[in-house]
Coordinates of C-alpha atoms and ligand atoms in Angstrom, one line a residue:
X1 CA 24.8 -16.7 17.9
X2 CA 28.5 -19.0 18.1
X3 CA 28.9 -22.4 18.5
X4 CA 31.5 -23.8 20.7
X5 CA 34.1 -25.4 18.6
X6 CA 34.3 -29.4 18.7
X7 CA 31.3 -29.4 21.0
X8 CA 30.4 -32.9 19.6
X9 CA 31.7 -35.3 17.3
X10 CA 30.5 -35.1 13.4
X11 CA 28.6 -38.2 12.3
X12 CA 29.6 -39.7 8.7
X13 CA 27.0 -37.6 6.8
X14 CA 28.3 -34.4 7.9
X15 CA 25.5 -33.8 10.8
X16 CA 26.7 -33.1 14.6
X17 CA 25.2 -36.4 16.5
X18 CA 23.5 -34.7 19.7
X19 CA 22.1 -31.8 16.8
X20 CA 20.6 -34.7 14.3
X21 CA 18.9 -36.2 17.0
X22 CA 17.3 -32.7 18.1
X23 CA 17.2 -30.3 15.4
X24 CA 15.6 -31.6 11.8
X25 CA 14.4 -28.1 10.4
X26 CA 16.4 -25.1 9.4
X27 CA 14.5 -22.1 8.5
X28 CA 16.1 -19.2 6.7
X29 CA 14.8 -16.0 7.8
X30 CA 15.3 -12.5 5.4
X31 CA 15.7 -9.3 6.7
X32 CA 12.3 -8.2 5.2
X33 CA 10.1 -11.0 6.9
X34 CA 10.3 -10.0 10.4
X35 CA 7.6 -11.2 11.8
X36 CA 6.9 -14.6 14.4
X37 CA 3.6 -14.9 12.3
X38 CA 5.8 -15.4 9.0
X39 CA 5.0 -18.4 7.3
X40 CA 8.4 -20.4 7.4
X41 CA 7.6 -20.6 11.0
X42 CA 3.8 -22.0 11.4
X43 CA 3.6 -25.0 12.5
X44 CA 7.2 -25.9 13.3
X45 CA 8.3 -27.4 16.9
X46 CA 11.1 -24.6 18.1
X47 CA 12.9 -27.6 19.9
X48 CA 13.4 -29.3 16.8
X49 CA 14.0 -25.9 14.8
X50 CA 16.9 -23.6 13.8
X51 CA 16.5 -20.7 12.8
X52 CA 19.5 -18.3 10.6
X53 CA 19.6 -15.3 10.2
X54 CA 22.4 -13.5 8.0
X55 CA 23.6 -9.9 7.6
X56 CA 25.4 -10.6 4.1
X57 CA 27.6 -7.8 2.2
X58 CA 26.0 -8.8 -0.9
X59 CA 22.5 -7.6 0.3
X60 CA 23.8 -4.4 1.9
X61 CA 25.4 -3.9 -1.4
X62 CA 23.6 -4.7 -4.3
X63 CA 22.9 -0.8 -4.7
X64 CA 24.5 1.5 -2.4
X65 CA 22.2 1.8 0.2
X66 CA 21.4 4.9 1.9
X67 CA 23.5 4.7 5.4
X68 CA 20.0 5.2 7.4
X69 CA 18.6 2.1 5.6
X70 CA 21.7 -0.3 6.3
X71 CA 21.1 0.5 10.3
X72 CA 17.7 0.2 10.2
X73 CA 17.4 -3.2 8.5
X74 CA 20.5 -4.3 10.8
X75 CA 19.3 -3.4 13.9
X76 CA 15.8 -4.3 13.4
X77 CA 17.2 -8.0 12.3
X78 CA 18.9 -8.1 15.3
X79 CA 16.1 -7.0 18.1
X80 CA 13.8 -9.2 15.6
X81 CA 16.5 -12.3 16.4
X82 CA 16.1 -11.2 20.1
X83 CA 12.1 -11.5 19.8
X84 CA 12.5 -15.2 18.5
X85 CA 15.0 -16.3 21.0
X86 CA 12.5 -14.7 23.6
X87 CA 9.9 -16.9 22.4
X88 CA 12.1 -20.5 22.3
X89 CA 13.5 -20.2 19.0
X90 CA 17.1 -21.2 18.4
X91 CA 18.7 -19.0 16.4
X92 CA 21.7 -18.2 14.5
X93 CA 22.6 -15.0 13.9
X94 CA 25.8 -13.9 11.7
X95 CA 26.0 -10.2 11.8
X96 CA 28.0 -8.5 8.7
X97 CA 31.7 -8.6 10.5
X98 CA 31.6 -11.7 12.3
X99 CA 34.6 -13.6 11.2
X100 CA 33.9 -16.3 8.4
X101 CA 30.8 -14.5 7.3
X102 CA 31.1 -15.5 3.5
X103 CA 28.9 -12.6 2.0
X104 CA 25.9 -13.9 0.5
X105 CA 22.9 -15.7 1.6
X106 CA 23.6 -18.7 -0.3
X107 CA 27.0 -19.2 0.9
X108 CA 25.9 -18.5 4.2
X109 CA 23.0 -21.5 3.9
X110 CA 26.2 -23.3 2.8
X111 CA 28.3 -22.5 5.9
X112 CA 25.7 -22.9 8.4
X113 CA 25.1 -26.5 6.9
X114 CA 29.0 -27.3 6.9
X115 CA 28.8 -26.1 10.6
X116 CA 25.6 -28.0 11.8
X117 CA 24.5 -30.5 9.2
X118 CA 22.7 -30.6 6.3
X119 CA 19.2 -29.6 7.6
X120 CA 16.6 -29.0 4.9
X121 CA 16.0 -25.2 4.8
X122 CA 11.7 -23.6 4.7
X123 CA 11.9 -20.4 4.0
X124 CA 9.0 -17.5 3.2
X125 CA 9.5 -16.8 -0.3
X126 CA 11.5 -13.6 -1.0
X127 CA 10.1 -10.1 -2.2
X128 CA 12.5 -9.6 -4.7
X129 CA 12.8 -11.6 -7.8
X130 CA 16.8 -11.3 -7.6
X131 CA 16.5 -12.6 -3.8
X132 CA 13.8 -15.6 -4.9
X133 CA 16.2 -16.5 -7.8
X134 CA 19.0 -17.1 -5.1
X135 CA 16.6 -19.5 -3.2
X136 CA 15.8 -21.5 -6.0
X137 CA 19.2 -22.7 -6.6
X138 CA 19.6 -23.5 -2.9
X139 CA 19.7 -27.5 -2.4
X140 CA 16.7 -29.1 -0.2
X141 CA 14.7 -26.0 0.1
X142 CA 11.3 -25.8 0.4
X143 CA 9.6 -22.4 -0.1
X144 CA 6.2 -21.2 1.6
X145 CA 4.2 -18.4 -0.2
X146 CA 4.4 -15.2 1.7
X147 CA 0.8 -14.8 3.0
X148 CA 1.1 -11.3 4.9
X149 CA -0.5 -9.6 1.9
X150 CA -4.0 -9.2 0.9
X151 CA -3.6 -11.0 -2.0
X152 CA -1.4 -13.5 -3.8
X153 CA 0.6 -13.5 -7.1
X154 CA -1.1 -15.6 -8.6
X155 CA -4.7 -14.5 -7.8
X156 CA -3.4 -11.1 -8.8
X157 CA -2.3 -12.8 -12.6
X158 CA -5.4 -14.5 -12.7
X159 CA -7.6 -11.2 -12.2
X160 CA -4.8 -9.2 -14.7
X161 CA -4.8 -12.0 -17.6
X162 CA -7.0 -10.6 -20.2
X163 CA -7.6 -7.5 -19.3
X164 CA -7.2 -5.3 -21.8
X165 CA -6.8 -2.5 -19.7
X166 CA -5.7 -2.7 -15.9
X167 CA -6.6 -0.1 -13.5
X168 CA -5.9 0.0 -9.9
X169 CA -9.0 1.3 -9.1
X170 CA -10.7 -2.1 -10.3
X171 CA -8.3 -4.1 -8.3
X172 CA -9.1 -1.9 -5.5
X173 CA -12.8 -2.3 -5.2
X174 CA -12.5 -6.1 -5.9
X175 CA -10.3 -6.0 -2.2
X176 CA -12.6 -3.7 -1.1
X177 CA -15.5 -6.6 -1.3
X178 CA -13.4 -9.8 -0.9
X179 CA -12.1 -8.1 2.7
X180 CA -15.2 -6.2 4.2
X181 CA -12.6 -3.7 5.0
X182 CA -14.8 0.0 4.3
X183 CA -17.4 -1.8 3.4
X184 CA -21.0 -2.1 4.6
X185 CA -22.6 -5.2 2.7
X186 CA -21.3 -4.8 -0.6
X187 CA -22.4 -0.6 -0.7
X188 CA -19.0 1.3 0.1
X189 CA -18.5 3.4 3.4
X190 CA -19.4 6.7 3.2
X191 CA -21.3 6.0 -0.1
X192 CA -18.1 6.1 -2.4
X193 CA -15.9 4.1 -3.3
X194 CA -13.0 6.6 -3.7
X195 CA -12.3 10.0 -1.8
X196 CA -9.3 11.3 -3.8
X197 CA -10.9 14.4 -5.4
X198 CA -11.1 15.2 -1.4
X199 CA -7.2 14.9 -1.1
X200 CA -6.1 17.9 -2.5
X201 CA -5.8 20.9 -0.9
X202 CA -2.6 22.9 0.0
X203 CA -1.3 22.5 3.0
X204 CA -0.5 26.1 4.9
X205 CA 1.9 27.0 7.8
X206 CA -0.6 27.9 10.3
X207 CA -1.7 23.7 10.8
X208 CA -0.5 22.5 13.7
X209 CA 1.4 19.2 12.5
X210 CA 3.4 16.6 14.8
X211 CA 6.2 14.6 14.1
X212 CA 6.8 11.1 13.7
X213 CA 7.0 9.1 16.9
X214 CA 11.0 9.1 17.7
X215 CA 12.9 6.4 19.6
X216 CA 16.5 7.0 21.0
X217 CA 18.9 4.0 19.5
X218 CA 19.5 1.6 22.6
X219 CA 22.5 -0.4 22.9
X220 CA 21.8 -2.4 19.9
X221 CA 21.1 0.2 17.6
X222 CA 24.3 2.1 18.8
X223 CA 26.5 -0.6 17.7
X224 CA 25.3 -1.0 14.5
X225 CA 25.4 2.6 13.8
X226 CA 29.2 2.2 14.6
X227 CA 29.2 -0.7 12.3
X228 CA 27.7 1.0 9.2
X229 CA 29.9 3.8 10.1
X230 CA 32.9 2.0 9.7
X231 CA 31.6 -0.3 6.9
X232 CA 29.7 2.5 4.9
X233 CA 31.6 5.8 5.0
X234 CA 31.2 6.7 1.4
X235 CA 27.6 5.5 0.9
X236 CA 24.6 8.3 0.8
X237 CA 23.0 9.9 3.3
X238 CA 23.2 10.6 7.3
X239 CA 23.4 8.6 9.7
X240 CA 22.3 10.4 12.7
X241 CA 19.9 11.5 14.1
X242 CA 19.0 8.0 13.9
X243 CA 15.3 7.7 15.5
X244 CA 13.2 4.8 13.5
X245 CA 11.7 2.4 15.6
X246 CA 13.6 -1.1 15.1
X247 CA 11.7 -3.2 17.3
X248 CA 7.8 -4.3 16.9
X249 CA 6.7 -2.9 19.9
X250 CA 7.9 0.6 19.1
X251 CA 6.5 0.4 15.2
X252 CA 3.4 -0.4 16.9
X253 CA 3.6 2.6 18.8
X254 CA 4.6 5.0 15.7
X255 CA 1.3 3.8 13.8
X256 CA -1.1 4.2 17.1
X257 CA 0.8 8.0 17.4
X258 CA -0.1 8.0 13.3
X259 CA -3.6 6.9 14.1
X260 CA -4.7 9.6 17.1
X261 CA -2.3 12.6 16.0
X262 CA -2.1 12.5 12.3
X263 CA -4.8 10.1 10.2
X264 CA -8.0 12.7 10.5
X265 CA -6.0 15.1 8.2
X266 CA -4.2 12.5 5.9
X267 CA -6.7 13.0 3.6
X268 CA -7.0 16.8 3.2
X269 CA -3.0 17.2 2.7
X270 CA -1.9 14.0 1.2
X271 CA -0.7 16.0 -1.8
X272 CA 0.5 18.7 0.1
X273 CA 4.3 19.9 0.3
X274 CA 5.9 22.6 2.7
X275 CA 9.7 23.9 3.0
X276 CA 11.2 22.2 6.1
X277 CA 7.8 19.9 7.0
X278 CA 9.1 16.5 6.0
X279 CA 5.9 14.5 7.2
X280 CA 2.6 16.7 7.5
X281 CA 0.2 14.1 7.8
X282 CA 1.7 11.1 6.6
X283 CA 2.5 8.2 8.3
X284 CA 6.1 7.3 8.0
X285 CA 5.7 3.5 8.7
X286 CA 6.4 2.1 4.5
X287 CA 9.9 0.8 6.0
X288 CA 8.4 -1.0 9.2
X289 CA 5.6 -2.4 7.1
X290 CA 7.8 -3.6 4.7
X291 CA 10.7 -5.4 7.3
X292 CA 7.9 -6.7 8.6
X293 CA 7.4 -5.1 11.8
X294 CA 3.8 -3.9 11.0
X295 CA 1.1 -5.9 9.4
X296 CA -1.0 -4.5 6.6
X297 CA -4.7 -6.5 8.0
X298 CA -3.7 -5.2 11.2
X299 CA -3.3 -1.2 10.0
X300 CA -6.2 -1.4 7.8
X301 CA -8.6 -2.9 10.3
X302 CA -7.2 -0.7 13.0
X303 CA -8.5 2.6 10.4
X304 CA -11.7 0.7 9.6
X305 CA -12.4 0.9 13.0
X306 CA -11.3 4.0 13.7
X307 CA -13.4 5.9 10.9
X308 CA -16.7 3.6 12.2
X309 CA -16.2 4.9 15.6
X310 CA -16.2 8.5 14.6
X311 CA -12.7 9.7 15.2
X312 CA -12.0 9.9 11.5
X313 CA -12.9 11.3 8.3
X314 CA -14.1 8.9 5.8
X315 CA -11.5 10.9 3.2
X316 CA -8.8 9.8 5.7
X317 CA -10.0 6.4 6.2
X318 CA -10.6 5.6 2.5
X319 CA -7.3 7.6 1.5
X320 CA -5.1 5.8 3.9
X321 CA -6.9 1.7 3.4
X322 CA -6.5 2.9 -0.2
X323 CA -2.5 3.4 -0.3
X324 CA -2.5 -0.2 1.6
X325 CA -5.1 -2.3 0.5
X326 CA -5.1 -0.7 -2.9
X327 CA -1.6 0.6 -4.4
X328 CA 0.7 -1.6 -2.2
X329 CA -0.8 -4.6 -2.7
X330 CA -1.6 -4.1 -6.5
X331 CA 2.4 -3.1 -7.4
X332 CA 2.9 -6.0 -5.8
X333 CA 0.7 -7.8 -8.1
X334 CA 2.5 -6.0 -11.3
X335 CA 5.9 -6.6 -10.1
X336 CA 5.7 -10.4 -10.0
X337 CA 3.5 -10.6 -13.2
X338 CA 5.8 -9.0 -15.4
X339 CA 9.1 -9.9 -13.7
X340 CA 12.0 -10.3 -14.8
X341 CA 11.5 -7.8 -17.9
X342 CA 9.7 -5.2 -16.1
X343 CA 13.0 -3.9 -14.6
X344 CA 14.2 -3.5 -18.1
X345 CA 10.7 -1.5 -19.5
X346 CA 11.3 2.0 -21.4
X347 CA 8.8 2.8 -23.6
X348 CA 9.8 6.5 -24.1
X349 CA 13.1 5.5 -24.7
X350 CA 15.2 7.9 -22.0
X351 CA 18.8 7.3 -21.7
X352 CA 19.9 10.7 -20.1
X353 CA 22.3 9.7 -16.7
X354 CA 20.7 10.3 -13.9
X355 CA 22.1 14.2 -13.0
X356 CA 24.8 14.3 -10.1
X357 CA 22.3 16.9 -8.3
X358 CA 20.4 13.6 -7.4
X359 CA 23.3 12.6 -4.8
X360 CA 24.7 16.2 -4.0
X361 CA 21.2 18.3 -4.2
X362 CA 23.4 20.7 -5.8
X363 CA 20.7 22.9 -7.7
X364 CA 19.1 26.7 -7.7
X365 CA 15.9 24.6 -8.3
X366 CA 14.6 24.7 -4.3
X367 CA 11.7 21.9 -4.6
X368 CA 13.9 19.4 -5.8
X369 CA 17.0 20.7 -3.8
X370 CA 14.4 20.7 -0.7
X371 CA 13.7 17.1 -1.8
X372 CA 17.6 15.7 -2.0
X373 CA 18.4 17.4 1.0
X374 CA 15.4 15.8 2.9
X375 CA 16.3 12.4 1.2
X376 CA 19.9 12.5 2.7
X377 CA 18.6 13.4 6.0
X378 CA 15.9 11.4 6.8
X379 CA 15.6 8.2 4.2
X380 CA 12.5 9.4 3.6
X381 CA 10.2 11.5 1.0
X382 CA 6.4 11.4 1.0
X383 CA 4.6 10.0 -2.3
X384 CA 4.3 13.5 -3.7
X385 CA 7.9 14.4 -3.5
X386 CA 9.3 11.1 -5.1
X387 CA 6.5 11.3 -7.7
X388 CA 6.2 15.1 -9.0
X389 CA 9.6 16.8 -7.8
X390 CA 12.3 14.1 -8.3
X391 CA 10.1 11.5 -10.4
X392 CA 8.7 14.0 -12.5
X393 CA 12.3 15.8 -13.3
X394 CA 13.8 12.5 -14.2
X395 CA 10.8 12.0 -16.8
X396 CA 11.0 15.6 -18.1
X397 CA 14.8 15.2 -18.7
X398 CA 14.3 11.6 -19.7
X399 CA 16.9 9.8 -17.1
X400 CA 17.6 6.4 -18.1
X401 CA 14.4 4.6 -16.0
X402 CA 16.7 2.0 -14.7
X403 CA 19.0 4.4 -13.4
X404 CA 15.9 6.4 -11.9
X405 CA 15.3 3.2 -10.4
X406 CA 18.5 2.1 -8.8
X407 CA 18.6 5.9 -6.9
X408 CA 14.6 5.1 -5.3
X409 CA 15.6 1.8 -4.8
X410 CA 19.0 3.0 -2.9
X411 CA 18.0 6.1 -1.0
X412 CA 14.5 4.9 1.0
X413 CA 14.7 2.9 3.9
X414 CA 11.6 1.6 2.5
X415 CA 12.9 0.7 -0.9
X416 CA 12.6 -2.7 -1.8
X417 CA 12.7 -3.7 -5.2
X418 CA 8.9 -5.3 -5.1
X419 CA 7.4 -2.1 -4.3
X420 CA 10.0 0.4 -5.7
X421 CA 10.1 -0.7 -9.3
X422 CA 6.4 -0.3 -10.4
X423 CA 6.3 2.5 -8.6
X424 CA 9.5 4.1 -10.7
X425 CA 9.3 2.5 -13.7
X426 CA 5.3 2.3 -14.2
X427 CA 3.9 5.2 -12.2
X428 CA 6.6 7.7 -12.3
X429 CA 8.8 7.0 -15.6
X430 CA 5.7 5.5 -17.8
X431 CA 8.2 3.4 -18.7
X432 CA 5.9 0.6 -18.9
X433 CA 3.8 2.6 -21.8
X434 CA 0.6 2.7 -19.7
X435 CA 0.5 -0.7 -18.0
X436 CA 0.4 0.4 -14.2
X437 CA -1.0 4.2 -14.8
X438 CA -3.3 5.7 -17.3
X439 CA -1.0 8.6 -18.1
X440 CA 2.5 10.0 -17.3
X441 CA 2.9 11.7 -14.2
X442 CA 4.0 14.8 -16.0
X443 CA 3.3 18.1 -14.5
X444 CA 5.3 21.9 -15.1
X445 CA 6.1 24.0 -12.2
X446 CA 2.5 25.1 -11.9
X447 CA 1.2 21.8 -10.3
X448 CA 4.8 22.0 -7.7
X449 CA 3.5 25.9 -6.9
X450 CA -0.1 24.9 -6.2
X451 CA 0.5 22.3 -4.2
X452 CA 3.5 23.6 -2.0
X453 CA 5.5 26.6 -0.6
X454 CA 9.1 25.9 -2.8
X455 CA 8.1 28.6 -5.4
X456 CA 8.9 31.0 -2.7
X457 CA 12.0 30.6 -2.2
X458 CA 13.3 29.6 -5.6
X459 CA 15.4 32.1 -7.9
X460 CA 13.2 30.7 -10.9
X461 CA 10.0 32.3 -11.5
X462 CA 7.3 29.7 -11.8
X463 CA 5.1 32.0 -14.1
X464 CA 7.6 31.9 -17.0
X465 CA 8.0 29.3 -19.7
X466 CA 11.2 30.3 -21.1
X467 CA 14.4 32.1 -20.7
X468 CA 17.0 31.6 -17.9
X469 CA 15.1 32.8 -15.4
X470 CA 12.1 30.6 -16.1
X471 CA 11.3 27.6 -13.9
X472 CA 12.9 24.6 -15.8
X473 CA 9.9 22.7 -14.9
X474 CA 7.7 24.6 -17.4
X475 CA 10.2 24.6 -20.3
X476 CA 11.2 21.1 -19.7
X477 CA 7.4 20.4 -19.3
X478 CA 6.5 21.2 -23.1
X479 CA 9.7 19.8 -24.8
X480 CA 8.7 16.4 -23.1
X481 CA 5.0 16.8 -24.6
X482 CA 6.8 18.2 -28.2
X483 CA 9.0 15.1 -27.7
X484 CA 6.1 12.4 -27.3
X485 CA 3.5 14.5 -28.9
X486 CA 2.4 11.5 -31.4
X487 CA 2.4 9.2 -28.2
X488 CA 0.5 11.2 -26.3
X489 CA -2.1 12.4 -28.7
X490 CA -3.2 8.6 -28.8
X491 CA -4.0 9.1 -24.5
X492 CA -7.3 10.7 -23.7
X493 CA -6.2 11.7 -20.6
X494 CA -3.1 13.7 -22.1
X495 CA -4.7 14.8 -25.6
X496 CA -5.1 17.9 -24.3
X497 CA -1.9 18.9 -23.7
X498 CA -0.7 17.7 -26.8
X499 CA -3.0 19.5 -28.4
X500 CA -2.2 22.8 -26.3
X501 CA 1.5 22.1 -27.9
X502 CA 0.3 22.4 -31.4
X503 CA -1.6 25.7 -30.9
X504 CA 1.8 27.5 -29.7
X505 CA 3.1 29.8 -32.0
X506 CA 6.3 28.9 -33.6
X507 CA 8.2 31.4 -32.0
X508 CA 7.2 29.8 -28.5
X509 CA 7.6 26.4 -30.0
X510 CA 11.2 27.3 -30.9
X511 CA 11.8 29.5 -27.6
X512 CA 10.9 26.6 -25.3
X513 CA 12.7 23.8 -27.3
X514 CA 15.5 26.3 -27.0
X515 CA 15.7 26.9 -23.2
X516 CA 15.0 23.1 -22.7
X517 CA 18.1 22.2 -25.1
X518 CA 20.3 24.7 -23.1
X519 CA 19.7 23.4 -19.4
X520 CA 19.9 19.9 -20.1
X521 CA 23.5 21.0 -21.6
X522 CA 24.5 22.4 -18.5
X523 CA 23.0 19.7 -16.6
X524 CA 25.4 17.5 -18.7
Ligands
FAD601 P1 1.5 6.8 3.6 O1 1.4 8.3 2.6 O2 1.3 7.7 4.9 O3 0.9 6.1 3.2 C1 0.7 5.1 3.9 C2 1.4 3.8 3.4 O4 0.6 3.2 2.4 C3 2.8 3.8 3.6 O5 3.2 3.2 4.1 C4 2.7 2.5 2.1 O6 2.8 1.2 2.5 C5 1.5 2.6 1.7 N1 1.8 3.1 0.4 C6 1.4 4.5 0.1 N2 1.3 4.7 -1.3 C7 2.1 3.4 -2.3 C8 2.5 3.2 -3.2 N3 2.5 4.0 -4.4 N4 3.0 1.9 -3.2 C9 3.1 1.5 -2.9 N5 2.3 1.8 -1.1 C10 1.9 2.8 -1.1 N6 6.8 3.0 -1.0 C11 7.5 2.2 -0.8 O7 7.0 1.4 0.2 N7 8.7 1.7 -1.1 C12 9.2 1.9 -2.1 O8 10.4 2.0 -1.9 C13 9.0 3.2 -2.6 N8 9.4 3.7 -3.9 C14 8.4 4.7 -4.8 C15 9.3 5.2 -5.8 C16 8.6 6.1 -6.3 C17 8.9 6.6 -7.5 C18 7.2 6.2 -6.1 C19 6.8 7.7 -6.6 C20 6.2 6.3 -4.6 C21 7.6 5.3 -4.6 N9 6.6 4.4 -2.9 C22 7.4 3.5 -2.5 C23 5.3 4.6 -2.5 C24 4.9 6.1 -1.4 O9 5.9 6.9 -2.1 C25 5.6 5.3 -0.4 O10 4.7 4.3 0.4 C26 5.3 6.2 0.9 O11 6.2 7.6 0.6 C27 5.9 6.4 2.5 O12 5.8 7.2 3.4 P2 4.6 6.7 4.2 O13 4.6 5.6 5.3 O14 4.7 8.2 5.2 O15 3.4 6.8 3.2
DLZ602 C1 17.9 -5.0 2.6 C2 18.6 -6.1 3.2 C3 19.8 -5.6 3.8 C4 20.5 -4.0 3.5 N1 21.3 -6.6 4.1 C5 20.1 -7.7 4.9 C6 21.1 -8.7 4.9 O1 22.1 -8.8 5.6 N2 20.1 -9.7 5.1 C7 19.3 -10.2 4.5 O2 18.5 -11.5 5.0 N3 18.3 -9.2 3.6 C8 18.9 -7.9 4.0 N4 18.4 -7.1 3.5 C9 17.0 -7.2 2.7 C10 17.0 -8.0 1.1 O3 17.8 -7.9 0.7 C11 16.3 -8.3 0.5 O4 15.9 -6.9 0.0 C12 14.6 -9.2 1.2 O5 15.2 -9.9 1.5 C13 13.9 -9.1 -0.2 O6 13.9 -9.9 -1.2
SF4_603 FE1 10.6 24.3 -8.5 FE2 10.2 25.5 -10.4 FE3 9.2 26.1 -8.4 FE4 11.6 26.7 -8.3 S1 9.7 27.7 -9.3 S2 10.5 25.3 -6.7 S3 12.4 25.0 -10.0 S4 8.6 24.5 -9.4

């Protein structure tokens, strides 16, 4: 919203006289704080508050975001500004292409203060360390906790300190007890805390699968799409068709649709992958949740109620709730507990550059080609595609974790560093040496073959271990085990694999390592 120039006189201290009387607080709302319940607005009087939202080049380019992600963030920000105005808030909204936009969060706060007076700033703590540092450096700022999570960073640190080993399962049970979600008194509903072992079915083509709810771009989104086309011509990713929800009501409808059409099978097929079935029974809501369009507590209670009402089975309800109440909170806790050093962890000493196929999808490996193509089209891949295909490949070939991290942060619509970094550094690349995950998620082609139909259309033979036709995941897996055998033998969950390697004949060991060497040379 632009104000007419020269509307009122400057007072000596730089405040516009009329504004100084009326407004006494500036609130900055970041691109992932898009909820009227955000803590920075709580308790404030709209008549005395200016709200500032800024689209800035620095945030749009700290990694080369997927174009769909950019369009989603900007359109959701614009829709949220409109929502706040309807609720009576006075919102100053700076668009990316507005004349005078100075390009960064700090310089835009400064510019606002030059134009409208030096109001004290209030902001909810940033989700990312990098942005938190920027905000801490701003003059006259009050940073309030982000209470959209079940547990604060300080509480997590208290829970984690002094434990010899962190395990998500222990953390998850603590939060279940604390919240009462899926609990009957102090007992877990369904008689077990975790139904993960019931969640490993491979999907088949005859299953009925529905797509996530899709939305037609409105005028605001169309303007954003044009702006992204013009300003980010070289970024990765297809911009259209663009069908994400960008307003709270639509994101809510997308979640309700998931609960009524896909949740009941979410548990059974959580780990499955099928060519061309991008979503299976996944929710496809992380981008909404992380931006603030959905509320984690609400989601968990809705699913808890669906189970209690007999609408969905326990393995579905528990499986879904574990992702949000468990994993999502756990990775955030680890992020804030271990930053800033966590971003530089590299326990396995991996140093290979990210192969170009992560951007081009140009590979004969059908599973990788499919996951990269889907990522380019949708800015989405589900967890097992991220962990066991693209992540597993990077782990096995030894890509530098920082490069893997920057790729995941760029290419998914739901990617913010607080959630992406621990998933990449800790869970996927084992670069923290086992702080987050109890073992490396390294797997051969047999796992991918069991959980997907990718191998049917692949030029490689998933049953062969060596040679030019062998599935690269096979020899790369054993090469990985060989490279890290000493460390893996010390891990009870990996000892068997390391011991198996030692039982290979000398000739087979040589063949495996030669196949891996040749493949890696060609990859370079
Ligand atoms: P569903 O499978 O339907 O799960 C429901 C919800 O649970 C998700 O929307 C998400 O909010 C939450 N969730 C599930 N798994 C995780 C997890 N491991 N960590 C945190 N939350 C989880 N998730 C992100 O939100 N942002 C990221 O940047 C991100 N980067 C990842 C990088 C790697 C290498 C890996 C292995 C996983 C990453 N994840 C990330 C976790 C997970 O893959 C996505 O949350 C999920 O795929 C989103 O799709 P969905 O909404 O269909 O999830
Ligand atoms: C991801 C993103 C993008 C692309 N653009 C903006 C922006 O222009 N303005 C803004 O306030 N936030 C943006 N964001 C989100 C931030 O980069 C950052 O990830 C979160 O605020 C978490 O700290
Ligand atoms: Fe992937 Fe190997 Fe199967 Fe090909 S054969 S799809 S490379 S797992």
